[in-house]
Coordinates of C-alpha atoms and ligand atoms in Angstrom, one line a residue:
Chain T
M11 CA 111.1 95.1 29.2
A12 CA 113.8 93.1 31.1
L13 CA 114.7 94.1 34.6
I14 CA 118.2 95.2 33.4
E15 CA 118.8 96.2 29.8
I16 CA 122.1 97.5 28.5
K17 CA 122.4 98.6 24.9
N18 CA 125.6 99.3 23.1
L19 CA 127.3 100.5 26.2
T20 CA 130.9 101.9 25.8
Y21 CA 132.6 103.5 28.7
T22 CA 136.0 105.1 29.2
Y23 CA 137.4 106.1 32.6
P24 CA 138.7 109.7 32.8
G25 CA 142.2 109.9 31.3
A26 CA 142.2 106.3 30.1
S27 CA 143.5 105.6 26.6
K28 CA 140.9 102.9 25.8
P29 CA 137.4 102.0 26.9
S30 CA 137.0 99.5 29.8
I31 CA 133.5 98.5 28.5
H32 CA 133.3 98.2 24.7
D33 CA 129.9 98.0 23.0
V34 CA 128.2 95.7 25.5
T35 CA 124.6 94.7 25.0
L36 CA 122.8 92.5 27.5
K37 CA 119.5 91.7 29.2
I38 CA 118.9 90.3 32.6
E39 CA 115.4 89.2 33.6
K40 CA 113.8 89.5 37.0
G41 CA 114.7 86.5 39.2
E42 CA 117.7 85.4 37.3
F43 CA 121.0 84.2 39.0
V44 CA 123.6 85.6 36.7
L45 CA 127.3 84.7 36.9
I46 CA 129.9 87.0 35.3
T47 CA 133.5 85.7 34.8
G48 CA 136.5 86.6 32.6
P49 CA 140.2 87.3 32.9
S50 CA 141.5 89.8 35.5
G51 CA 141.1 93.4 34.1
C52 CA 138.4 92.5 31.5
G53 CA 135.8 94.9 32.9
K54 CA 133.7 92.9 35.4
T55 CA 133.9 95.5 38.2
T56 CA 133.3 98.3 35.8
L57 CA 130.2 96.6 34.5
C58 CA 129.0 96.2 38.2
R59 CA 129.5 99.9 38.7
C60 CA 127.1 100.6 35.8
F61 CA 124.2 98.6 37.4
N62 CA 123.9 101.2 40.2
G63 CA 125.1 104.3 38.5
L64 CA 128.5 104.6 40.1
V65 CA 129.6 104.7 36.5
P66 CA 129.3 107.4 35.3
H67 CA 128.0 109.5 38.3
F68 CA 130.9 108.8 40.7
Y69 CA 133.7 107.8 38.3
Q70 CA 132.8 110.3 35.6
G71 CA 134.5 109.5 32.2
E72 CA 132.9 109.1 28.9
V73 CA 129.8 107.0 28.3
K74 CA 127.8 106.0 25.2
G75 CA 124.8 103.7 25.0
E76 CA 121.9 103.0 27.4
V77 CA 121.6 101.4 30.8
T78 CA 118.1 100.8 32.2
V79 CA 117.6 99.1 35.6
A80 CA 114.1 98.5 37.0
G81 CA 112.8 100.9 34.4
I82 CA 115.2 103.7 35.4
N83 CA 117.8 105.2 33.1
T84 CA 120.9 105.0 35.3
L85 CA 122.8 107.4 33.2
E86 CA 120.3 110.2 34.0
H87 CA 119.4 109.2 37.6
H88 CA 121.6 109.4 40.6
T89 CA 123.2 106.5 42.5
Y90 CA 121.2 107.2 45.6
E91 CA 118.0 106.8 43.6
M92 CA 119.2 103.4 42.6
A93 CA 120.1 102.4 46.2
K94 CA 116.7 100.9 47.0
H95 CA 116.8 98.7 43.9
V96 CA 120.4 97.7 43.7
G97 CA 122.7 96.6 46.4
L98 CA 126.4 96.3 45.5
V99 CA 129.0 94.3 47.5
F100 CA 132.4 95.8 46.6
Q101 CA 135.3 93.7 45.6
N102 CA 137.4 95.2 48.4
P103 CA 135.3 95.0 51.6
E104 CA 137.3 97.6 53.4
N105 CA 136.0 100.3 51.0
Q106 CA 132.6 99.6 52.3
L107 CA 133.3 99.8 56.1
F108 CA 133.3 103.0 58.1
A109 CA 131.2 102.8 61.3
L110 CA 132.4 102.3 64.8
S111 CA 131.0 98.8 65.2
I112 CA 130.1 96.0 62.8
E113 CA 126.4 96.2 63.9
K114 CA 126.3 100.0 63.1
D115 CA 127.8 99.3 59.7
V116 CA 125.1 96.8 58.9
A117 CA 122.4 99.1 60.2
F118 CA 123.6 102.1 58.3
G119 CA 121.7 101.7 55.1
L120 CA 118.4 100.9 56.9
E121 CA 118.8 104.0 59.1
N122 CA 119.3 106.1 56.0
V123 CA 116.0 105.1 54.6
G124 CA 114.2 105.6 57.9
T125 CA 113.4 102.1 58.9
K126 CA 111.6 101.7 62.3
R127 CA 113.8 100.7 65.2
E128 CA 112.2 97.3 65.8
E129 CA 112.1 96.3 62.2
M130 CA 115.7 97.4 61.8
R131 CA 116.8 95.3 64.8
K132 CA 115.2 92.3 63.2
K133 CA 116.7 92.8 59.8
V134 CA 120.2 93.5 61.2
D135 CA 120.2 90.5 63.4
W136 CA 119.0 88.3 60.5
A137 CA 121.8 89.6 58.2
L138 CA 124.4 89.2 61.0
N139 CA 123.3 85.6 61.6
Q140 CA 123.2 84.7 57.9
T141 CA 126.8 85.8 57.5
G142 CA 128.0 84.3 60.8
I143 CA 129.1 87.5 62.5
Y144 CA 126.4 87.9 65.2
D145 CA 128.8 87.1 68.0
I146 CA 131.3 89.7 67.1
R147 CA 128.8 92.4 66.2
E148 CA 130.0 94.9 68.8
R149 CA 133.6 94.9 67.5
S150 CA 135.2 97.5 65.3
P151 CA 135.1 96.6 61.6
H152 CA 138.7 97.8 61.4
E153 CA 140.0 95.3 64.0
I154 CA 138.9 92.1 62.5
S155 CA 140.3 89.6 59.9
G156 CA 139.9 90.0 56.2
G157 CA 137.2 87.3 56.0
Q158 CA 135.3 88.9 58.8
Q159 CA 135.3 92.2 57.0
Q160 CA 134.0 90.7 53.9
R161 CA 131.1 89.2 55.9
V162 CA 130.2 92.7 57.2
A163 CA 130.1 94.0 53.7
I164 CA 127.8 91.2 52.6
A165 CA 125.6 91.6 55.7
S166 CA 125.2 95.3 55.0
V167 CA 123.7 94.7 51.6
L168 CA 121.6 91.7 52.6
A169 CA 120.0 93.7 55.4
M170 CA 118.6 96.2 52.8
E171 CA 116.8 93.4 50.9
P172 CA 117.2 95.1 47.6
D173 CA 115.5 93.7 44.4
I174 CA 118.9 93.2 42.8
I175 CA 122.0 92.1 44.6
V176 CA 125.3 92.6 42.7
L177 CA 128.2 90.8 44.3
D178 CA 131.8 91.5 43.0
E179 CA 133.9 88.5 44.1
P180 CA 132.2 88.5 47.4
T181 CA 133.9 85.5 49.0
S182 CA 137.5 86.0 47.9
F183 CA 138.6 86.5 51.6
L184 CA 136.3 83.7 53.0
D185 CA 137.3 80.3 54.0
P186 CA 135.9 77.7 51.6
L187 CA 133.1 76.3 53.8
S188 CA 132.0 79.9 54.7
A189 CA 132.0 80.8 51.1
E190 CA 129.8 77.9 50.3
K191 CA 127.4 78.9 53.1
I192 CA 127.2 82.4 51.8
F193 CA 126.5 81.2 48.2
E194 CA 123.7 79.0 49.6
V195 CA 122.2 82.0 51.4
I196 CA 122.2 84.0 48.3
Y197 CA 120.9 81.1 46.2
R198 CA 118.0 80.7 48.7
L199 CA 117.1 84.4 48.5
N200 CA 117.1 84.1 44.7
K201 CA 114.9 80.9 44.7
E202 CA 112.5 81.8 47.5
Q203 CA 112.2 85.6 47.2
G204 CA 112.9 86.0 43.6
I205 CA 115.7 88.4 44.3
T206 CA 117.8 88.9 41.1
V207 CA 121.5 88.0 41.7
I208 CA 124.5 89.1 39.7
L209 CA 127.6 87.4 40.9
V210 CA 131.2 88.1 39.6
E211 CA 133.5 85.1 40.3
H212 CA 136.7 83.5 39.0
R213 CA 136.2 80.3 41.0
L214 CA 133.6 78.5 38.9
D215 CA 134.2 75.3 40.7
L216 CA 132.3 76.9 43.6
T217 CA 129.6 78.7 41.7
A218 CA 128.8 77.3 38.2
K219 CA 126.1 75.0 39.6
Y220 CA 124.0 78.0 40.8
T221 CA 123.5 79.6 37.4
N222 CA 121.9 79.1 34.0
H223 CA 123.0 82.4 32.7
L224 CA 126.8 82.7 32.5
I225 CA 128.4 85.8 31.0
L226 CA 131.9 85.5 29.8
M227 CA 133.7 88.8 29.4
D228 CA 137.0 89.5 27.7
Q229 CA 138.7 92.8 27.0
G230 CA 135.7 94.9 27.8
T231 CA 133.3 92.9 25.7
V232 CA 130.8 90.1 26.3
R233 CA 132.5 87.2 24.5
C234 CA 129.6 84.8 25.0
E235 CA 126.7 84.2 27.3
G236 CA 124.2 81.5 28.0
D237 CA 124.0 78.0 29.5
P238 CA 127.2 77.4 31.5
R239 CA 127.3 73.8 30.3
D240 CA 127.7 74.9 26.7
I241 CA 130.1 77.8 27.5
L242 CA 132.4 75.8 29.7
N243 CA 132.7 73.1 27.1
S244 CA 133.7 75.4 24.3
E245 CA 137.2 75.7 23.0
E246 CA 137.0 79.5 23.1
T247 CA 136.5 79.5 26.9
R248 CA 139.6 77.4 27.5
L249 CA 141.6 79.8 25.3
I250 CA 140.5 82.9 27.2
G251 CA 142.1 81.4 30.3
V252 CA 138.9 81.0 32.5
G253 CA 139.2 78.5 35.4
I254 CA 137.0 75.7 34.2
P255 CA 135.8 73.5 37.2
K256 CA 138.0 70.4 37.7
A257 CA 134.9 68.1 37.4
T258 CA 134.2 69.6 33.9
L259 CA 137.8 69.3 32.9
L260 CA 138.0 65.6 34.0
Y261 CA 134.8 64.9 32.1
Q262 CA 136.4 66.4 28.9
M263 CA 139.7 64.5 29.4
L264 CA 137.9 61.1 29.9
K265 CA 135.6 61.7 27.0
K266 CA 138.6 62.3 24.7
E267 CA 139.9 58.9 25.7
G268 CA 136.6 57.3 24.6
F269 CA 135.0 57.1 28.1
N270 CA 131.3 57.5 27.2
L271 CA 129.9 59.7 30.0
G272 CA 126.8 61.0 28.1
D273 CA 126.3 64.4 26.6
Q274 CA 125.6 66.5 29.7
T275 CA 128.6 68.5 30.7
P276 CA 128.9 68.2 34.5
L277 CA 129.4 71.3 36.6
S278 CA 129.9 69.7 40.0
S279 CA 131.6 66.6 41.6
E280 CA 128.2 65.1 42.3
E281 CA 127.2 65.2 38.7
L282 CA 130.4 63.8 37.4
A283 CA 130.5 61.0 40.0
D284 CA 126.9 60.0 39.0
Q285 CA 127.8 60.0 35.3
I286 CA 130.9 57.8 36.0
L287 CA 128.9 55.3 38.1
E288 CA 126.2 55.2 35.5
A289 CA 128.7 54.6 32.6
L290 CA 130.3 51.8 34.6
G291 CA 127.0 50.1 35.3
Q292 CA 127.3 50.7 39.0
K293 CA 124.0 52.4 39.5
Chain U
M455 CA 164.8 79.0 57.7
I456 CA 161.9 80.1 59.9
E457 CA 161.6 78.8 63.5
A458 CA 158.6 79.7 65.6
E459 CA 158.5 78.5 69.1
N460 CA 155.5 78.7 71.4
V461 CA 154.3 81.9 69.8
H462 CA 151.5 83.7 71.5
Y463 CA 150.1 87.0 70.4
S464 CA 147.4 89.3 71.7
Y465 CA 146.2 92.5 70.0
P466 CA 146.1 95.6 72.1
S467 CA 142.3 95.2 72.1
K468 CA 142.9 92.0 74.1
V469 CA 141.9 89.6 71.4
E470 CA 144.2 86.6 71.8
A471 CA 144.9 85.7 68.2
L472 CA 147.8 83.1 68.6
K473 CA 147.8 80.6 71.4
G474 CA 151.2 78.8 71.3
I475 CA 152.4 77.9 67.8
S476 CA 155.6 76.0 67.1
I477 CA 156.7 75.1 63.6
T478 CA 159.9 75.1 61.6
I479 CA 160.1 75.9 57.9
K480 CA 163.3 74.9 56.1
D481 CA 165.0 76.6 53.2
G482 CA 163.5 75.6 49.9
E483 CA 160.2 74.6 51.4
F484 CA 156.8 75.7 50.1
V485 CA 154.2 75.8 52.8
A486 CA 150.5 76.7 52.5
I487 CA 148.8 77.9 55.7
M488 CA 145.1 77.3 55.6
G489 CA 142.2 77.5 58.0
Q490 CA 139.0 79.3 58.8
N491 CA 138.5 83.0 58.9
G492 CA 139.9 84.6 62.1
A493 CA 142.1 81.5 62.8
G494 CA 145.2 83.7 63.1
K495 CA 146.9 83.1 59.8
S496 CA 147.6 86.7 58.9
T497 CA 148.6 87.5 62.5
F498 CA 151.0 84.6 62.5
V499 CA 152.8 85.3 59.2
K500 CA 153.2 89.0 60.2
H501 CA 155.7 87.7 62.8
F502 CA 158.0 86.5 60.0
N503 CA 159.0 89.9 58.9
G504 CA 158.9 91.4 62.4
L505 CA 155.8 93.4 61.7
L506 CA 154.4 91.9 64.9
K507 CA 156.5 90.6 67.8
P508 CA 155.3 87.6 69.9
S509 CA 153.8 88.4 73.3
V510 CA 155.3 85.1 74.5
G511 CA 157.7 82.8 72.6
T512 CA 160.2 83.4 69.8
V513 CA 160.4 83.7 66.0
K514 CA 163.8 83.2 64.4
I515 CA 164.6 84.0 60.8
D516 CA 167.9 82.3 59.7
G517 CA 168.8 81.7 63.3
V518 CA 168.3 85.3 64.5
E519 CA 165.4 86.3 66.7
T520 CA 163.1 88.9 65.2
T521 CA 163.2 90.9 68.4
K522 CA 167.0 91.2 68.0
S523 CA 167.5 91.8 64.3
S524 CA 167.1 95.2 62.8
V525 CA 164.0 96.1 60.8
A526 CA 166.3 96.8 57.8
A527 CA 167.9 93.4 57.9
L528 CA 164.6 91.6 58.1
A529 CA 163.1 93.7 55.3
R530 CA 166.0 92.7 53.0
N531 CA 165.6 89.0 53.6
V532 CA 161.9 88.6 53.9
G533 CA 159.5 89.8 51.2
F534 CA 155.9 90.2 52.4
V535 CA 152.8 90.6 50.2
F536 CA 149.7 91.7 52.2
Q537 CA 146.3 90.1 52.1
N538 CA 144.9 93.5 50.9
P539 CA 147.1 95.2 48.3
D540 CA 145.7 98.6 49.4
H541 CA 147.8 98.2 52.6
Q542 CA 150.9 98.1 50.5
L543 CA 150.6 100.3 47.4
F544 CA 151.5 104.0 47.6
S545 CA 153.4 105.1 44.5
E546 CA 152.2 107.2 41.6
T547 CA 153.0 104.7 38.9
V548 CA 153.3 100.9 38.8
E549 CA 156.9 101.3 37.7
E550 CA 157.8 103.4 40.7
E551 CA 156.0 101.0 43.0
I552 CA 158.0 98.1 41.7
S553 CA 161.4 99.9 41.7
F554 CA 160.9 101.4 45.2
A555 CA 162.4 98.6 47.2
L556 CA 165.1 98.0 44.6
K557 CA 166.2 101.6 44.9
N558 CA 166.1 101.4 48.7
F559 CA 168.4 98.3 48.7
G560 CA 170.9 100.2 46.5
F561 CA 170.7 98.2 43.2
E562 CA 172.4 99.6 40.1
P563 CA 170.0 101.5 37.8
K564 CA 170.6 99.0 35.0
V565 CA 169.7 96.1 37.3
I566 CA 166.6 98.0 38.5
E567 CA 165.5 98.5 35.0
D568 CA 165.9 94.8 34.2
R569 CA 164.2 93.6 37.3
V570 CA 161.2 95.9 36.8
T571 CA 160.8 94.8 33.2
W572 CA 161.0 91.2 34.3
A573 CA 158.5 91.6 37.1
L574 CA 156.0 93.5 34.9
N575 CA 156.2 90.7 32.3
L576 CA 155.8 87.9 34.8
L577 CA 152.7 89.4 36.2
S578 CA 151.2 90.6 32.9
L579 CA 151.4 94.3 33.8
T580 CA 153.7 95.6 31.1
Q581 CA 150.9 97.8 29.6
Y582 CA 150.4 99.5 33.0
R583 CA 154.0 100.5 33.5
K584 CA 153.1 104.3 33.7
T585 CA 149.6 103.9 35.2
S586 CA 148.7 104.7 38.8
P587 CA 148.1 101.5 40.8
F588 CA 145.0 103.0 42.2
L589 CA 143.4 103.1 38.7
L590 CA 143.8 99.3 38.2
S591 CA 141.4 96.5 38.7
G592 CA 141.4 94.5 41.9
G593 CA 143.3 91.6 40.5
E594 CA 145.8 93.9 38.8
R595 CA 146.5 95.7 42.1
K596 CA 147.2 92.4 43.8
R597 CA 149.7 91.6 41.0
V598 CA 151.4 95.0 41.4
A599 CA 151.9 94.1 45.1
L600 CA 153.3 90.8 44.2
A601 CA 155.6 92.3 41.5
S602 CA 157.0 94.9 43.9
V603 CA 158.2 92.1 46.2
L604 CA 159.2 89.4 43.6
A605 CA 161.3 92.0 41.8
W606 CA 164.0 92.1 44.5
D607 CA 164.2 88.4 44.8
P608 CA 164.1 87.9 48.6
N609 CA 165.2 84.7 50.2
T610 CA 162.0 84.2 52.0
L611 CA 158.6 85.1 50.6
I612 CA 155.4 85.5 52.6
L613 CA 152.3 85.7 50.4
D614 CA 149.0 86.4 52.2
E615 CA 146.3 85.2 49.8
P616 CA 148.3 85.5 46.6
T617 CA 145.6 84.1 44.2
I618 CA 142.8 86.6 45.3
G619 CA 141.2 88.1 42.2
Q620 CA 143.4 86.1 39.8
D621 CA 142.1 84.2 36.8
H622 CA 143.3 80.7 36.0
E623 CA 146.1 81.8 33.7
Q624 CA 147.6 84.1 36.3
K625 CA 147.4 81.4 39.0
E626 CA 149.2 79.0 36.7
K627 CA 152.0 81.5 36.1
L628 CA 152.3 82.1 39.8
R629 CA 152.4 78.3 40.5
Q630 CA 155.2 77.7 38.0
F631 CA 157.1 80.6 39.4
I632 CA 156.9 79.3 43.0
M633 CA 158.1 75.9 41.8
Q634 CA 161.1 77.6 40.2
L635 CA 161.8 79.4 43.5
Q636 CA 161.9 76.0 45.3
T637 CA 164.6 74.7 43.0
Q638 CA 166.6 77.8 44.0
K639 CA 166.2 76.9 47.7
K640 CA 164.0 79.9 48.4
T641 CA 161.4 79.6 51.1
V642 CA 157.7 80.4 50.2
V643 CA 154.9 80.6 52.8
A644 CA 151.5 81.3 51.3
V645 CA 148.3 81.9 53.4
T646 CA 145.4 80.8 51.2
H647 CA 141.8 79.7 51.0
D648 CA 142.3 78.6 47.5
V649 CA 141.9 74.8 47.7
E650 CA 142.2 74.2 44.0
F651 CA 145.4 76.2 43.9
V652 CA 146.9 74.2 46.8
A653 CA 145.8 70.9 45.2
E654 CA 147.6 71.9 42.0
C655 CA 150.8 72.8 43.9
N656 CA 150.7 70.0 46.5
P657 CA 152.9 71.8 49.0
R658 CA 153.3 71.1 52.8
V659 CA 150.0 72.2 54.4
V660 CA 149.7 73.7 57.9
L661 CA 146.1 73.9 59.2
M662 CA 145.3 76.6 61.8
K663 CA 142.3 76.8 64.0
E664 CA 141.6 79.3 66.8
G665 CA 145.2 80.5 67.1
K666 CA 146.7 77.0 67.1
V667 CA 148.2 74.6 64.5
V668 CA 145.8 71.6 64.2
A669 CA 147.5 69.7 61.4
D670 CA 150.8 69.8 59.5
G671 CA 151.6 67.5 56.6
V672 CA 151.6 66.7 52.9
G673 CA 149.0 68.5 50.9
R674 CA 147.7 65.3 49.3
E675 CA 147.0 63.8 52.7
I676 CA 145.4 66.8 54.4
L677 CA 143.4 67.8 51.4
T678 CA 141.8 64.4 51.2
D679 CA 140.8 64.1 54.9
P680 CA 137.2 65.2 55.0
A681 CA 136.9 65.2 58.8
M682 CA 140.1 67.3 59.2
L683 CA 139.0 69.8 56.5
E684 CA 135.6 70.2 57.9
M685 CA 137.0 71.1 61.3
S686 CA 139.0 73.8 59.6
S687 CA 136.1 75.1 57.5
I688 CA 137.7 73.9 54.2
V689 CA 136.0 71.9 51.5
L690 CA 137.7 69.1 49.5
P691 CA 139.2 69.8 46.1
Q692 CA 136.8 68.8 43.4
V693 CA 138.8 65.8 42.2
A694 CA 139.0 64.4 45.8
Q695 CA 135.2 65.0 46.1
V696 CA 134.6 62.8 43.0
F697 CA 136.8 60.0 44.3
I698 CA 135.1 59.9 47.7
K699 CA 131.8 59.5 45.9
L700 CA 133.3 56.7 43.8
S701 CA 134.5 54.7 46.9
A702 CA 132.2 51.8 45.9
L703 CA 134.5 51.2 43.0
G704 CA 137.4 50.4 45.3
L705 CA 139.4 53.4 44.2
P706 CA 141.9 55.2 46.4
K707 CA 140.5 58.2 48.1
D708 CA 143.6 60.4 48.3
I709 CA 143.5 61.7 44.7
I710 CA 143.8 65.4 44.0
D711 CA 145.6 65.4 40.6
L712 CA 143.6 65.5 37.4
Y713 CA 146.0 63.3 35.4
E714 CA 146.2 60.7 38.1
A715 CA 142.4 60.8 38.3
K716 CA 142.1 60.2 34.6
A717 CA 144.5 57.3 34.5
L718 CA 142.8 55.6 37.4
L719 CA 139.4 56.0 36.0
L720 CA 140.4 54.6 32.6
K721 CA 142.0 51.6 34.3
T722 CA 138.8 51.0 36.2
K723 CA 136.8 51.2 33.1
E724 CA 139.0 48.5 31.5
R725 CA 138.8 46.3 34.6
L726 CA 135.1 46.4 34.5
G727 CA 135.1 45.6 30.8
R728 CA 133.2 48.7 29.8
Ligands
ATP2170 N1 139.2 104.0 38.2 C1 139.8 103.6 37.0 N2 140.4 104.5 36.2 C2 140.9 104.1 35.0 N3 141.0 102.8 34.6 C3 140.4 101.9 35.4 C4 139.8 102.2 36.6 N4 139.3 101.1 37.2 C5 139.7 100.1 36.4 N5 140.3 100.5 35.3 C6 140.8 99.7 34.1 O1 139.6 99.2 33.5 C7 139.8 97.9 33.1 C8 138.7 97.0 33.7 O2 138.9 97.0 35.1 P1 137.9 96.2 36.0 O3 138.2 96.6 37.4 O4 136.5 96.4 35.6 O5 138.3 94.7 35.7 P2 137.9 93.3 36.4 O6 137.4 92.5 35.3 O7 136.9 93.6 37.5 O8 139.2 92.7 36.9 P3 139.6 91.9 38.2 O9 139.2 90.5 38.0 O10 141.1 92.0 38.3 O11 138.9 92.5 39.4 C9 141.2 97.5 33.5 O12 142.1 97.6 32.4 C10 141.6 98.5 34.6 O13 143.0 98.8 34.5
ATP2171 N1 144.0 94.8 64.1 C1 143.3 93.9 64.9 N2 142.9 94.3 66.2 C2 142.3 93.4 67.0 N3 142.0 92.2 66.6 C3 142.3 91.7 65.4 C4 143.0 92.6 64.5 N4 143.3 91.9 63.3 C5 142.8 90.7 63.5 N5 142.2 90.6 64.7 C6 141.5 89.4 65.3 O1 142.5 88.4 65.5 C7 142.1 87.1 65.1 C8 142.9 86.5 64.0 O2 142.9 87.4 62.9 P1 143.7 87.1 61.6 O3 143.6 88.3 60.7 O4 145.1 86.7 61.9 O5 142.9 85.9 61.0 P2 143.1 85.1 59.6 O6 143.3 83.6 59.9 O7 144.1 85.7 58.7 O8 141.6 85.2 59.0 P3 141.1 85.5 57.5 O9 141.1 84.2 56.8 O10 139.7 86.0 57.7 O11 142.0 86.5 56.8 C9 140.6 87.3 64.7 O12 139.8 87.0 65.8 C10 140.5 88.8 64.4 O13 139.2 89.3 64.6
MG2172 MG1 137.1 93.3 39.6
MG2173 MG1 144.0 86.8 57.0

């Protein structure tokens, strides 16, 4: 059995006129780095809420189908039982912050599961350092900038070292270099420790290169999933209005004009520059 | 017109967020303010609608100091969209949210109706007219916040991270709308981390770092200056990254536009006889 299995899931929020998730079936294996994208309002956040049981236990509403995460049926088991398996970084960081200091916020989850003081100190410091907020750890999470708040939310989840990390547009408030650094940290955790990562993002120019499992959602359904090189090259993707990386777009435009750049669709500037140099005999 | 002169600001908690900023933004200009987290961008733009007043220095809007003009007058002239939409939304339905300011400013019911319908359409929110903003997705909530300000057509628009949570189609609509505002001599200031969006708009770019302005110039120049960007914790737009890696071909390095990139590369291919 895969680490996450969703079968024919349909979910409607209380009082909503139509389902936000419509007949979704998917499998995510242990150790995968999955990227979910799709137009605003297509159901990405709602799907994230299914991974840790917030849907349906917190949001209520009407649910059909099956969701199994780490062997646990999330529709029957409570969110707190999922907490040690799944860490969710919310789309809006402020909804996740409540303690009097940044440090206490990051330590909260560990305290809850009874982590020993010394070990807690180590894990908290590590998470604060990874997200670049160690120096401001004693400040209040309500008196810092938007990007600093988002780092606190990420650090709180990293400190818990869950088996599955779900990140819902986790760097939307971060400056570009810091966003890149956070993605690198997450990528390393995935590669070195086998932590399963599920990342929701609109900005594929920053993230497409990390994944080999891209899920494209549209109007509550999974429109297609698989190798990002195939998906980003397909006409359907362009029509849905997904932000295709500029390097990928430039490759397509040049190819159309008879510039033979080979068959591999590039996902980053490095890949495209190499293909151009190669085609021009400059390598 | 916005004139900031030697603006300093410290939060009550003693954090010194602005350390002497002087810039002028003329009518009809589109300015993107960029820079690393905590640089003071949000703090700075909150001075433009009088939400914050400088500890030292002055901010003038259309020639009047923000400390001397009434809150009501500033509110009528300067539209402000917050970084986090939850700091802005409070109504029970999207329609009420968007019509709130219009009612406050005393527009005729017919005009209100037209403006609301127009804004809903511009931001792809028509189907949510009667929905509570709190039951919408993150990107949709940001668009409600945008709609509620764009609806009353202020002379000056301050947008803190307008593209957060938006897909490519929504960003493109926003870009076209901002271009249209420029032709009407409206002033738009956008705080943003979205390098690709800025590359597509190519506005004037102001870079901030640690409470100061460290660069101010044409987007195309600033966004293709690796040293400058790195200092501000910004990465190059993807097209510029490609051209820097192709420097051996003798191509210009200040390219951010896709179509220009395509034309240059096709010409190079021809030149090299490939
Ligand atoms: N609490 C809620 N109650 C009712 N409807 C909701 C609720 N939250 C979201 N919705 C609706 O469900 C749909 C999917 O929302 P969701 O937040 O999952 O979208 P998303 O893909 O994450 O969008 P975005 O990119 O804008 O964050 C939208 O139509 C939204 O209006
Ligand atoms: N309410 C507040 N009280 C005290 N300090 C604050 C408050 N809001 C922000 N700060 C501090 O002021 C400085 C500037 O913050 P500001 O929000 O203006 O940054 P920013 O450039 O908008 O950053 P970001 O890109 O993360 O949104 C930071 O050091 C921040 O921690
Ligand atoms: Mg979302
Ligand atoms: Mg800010």
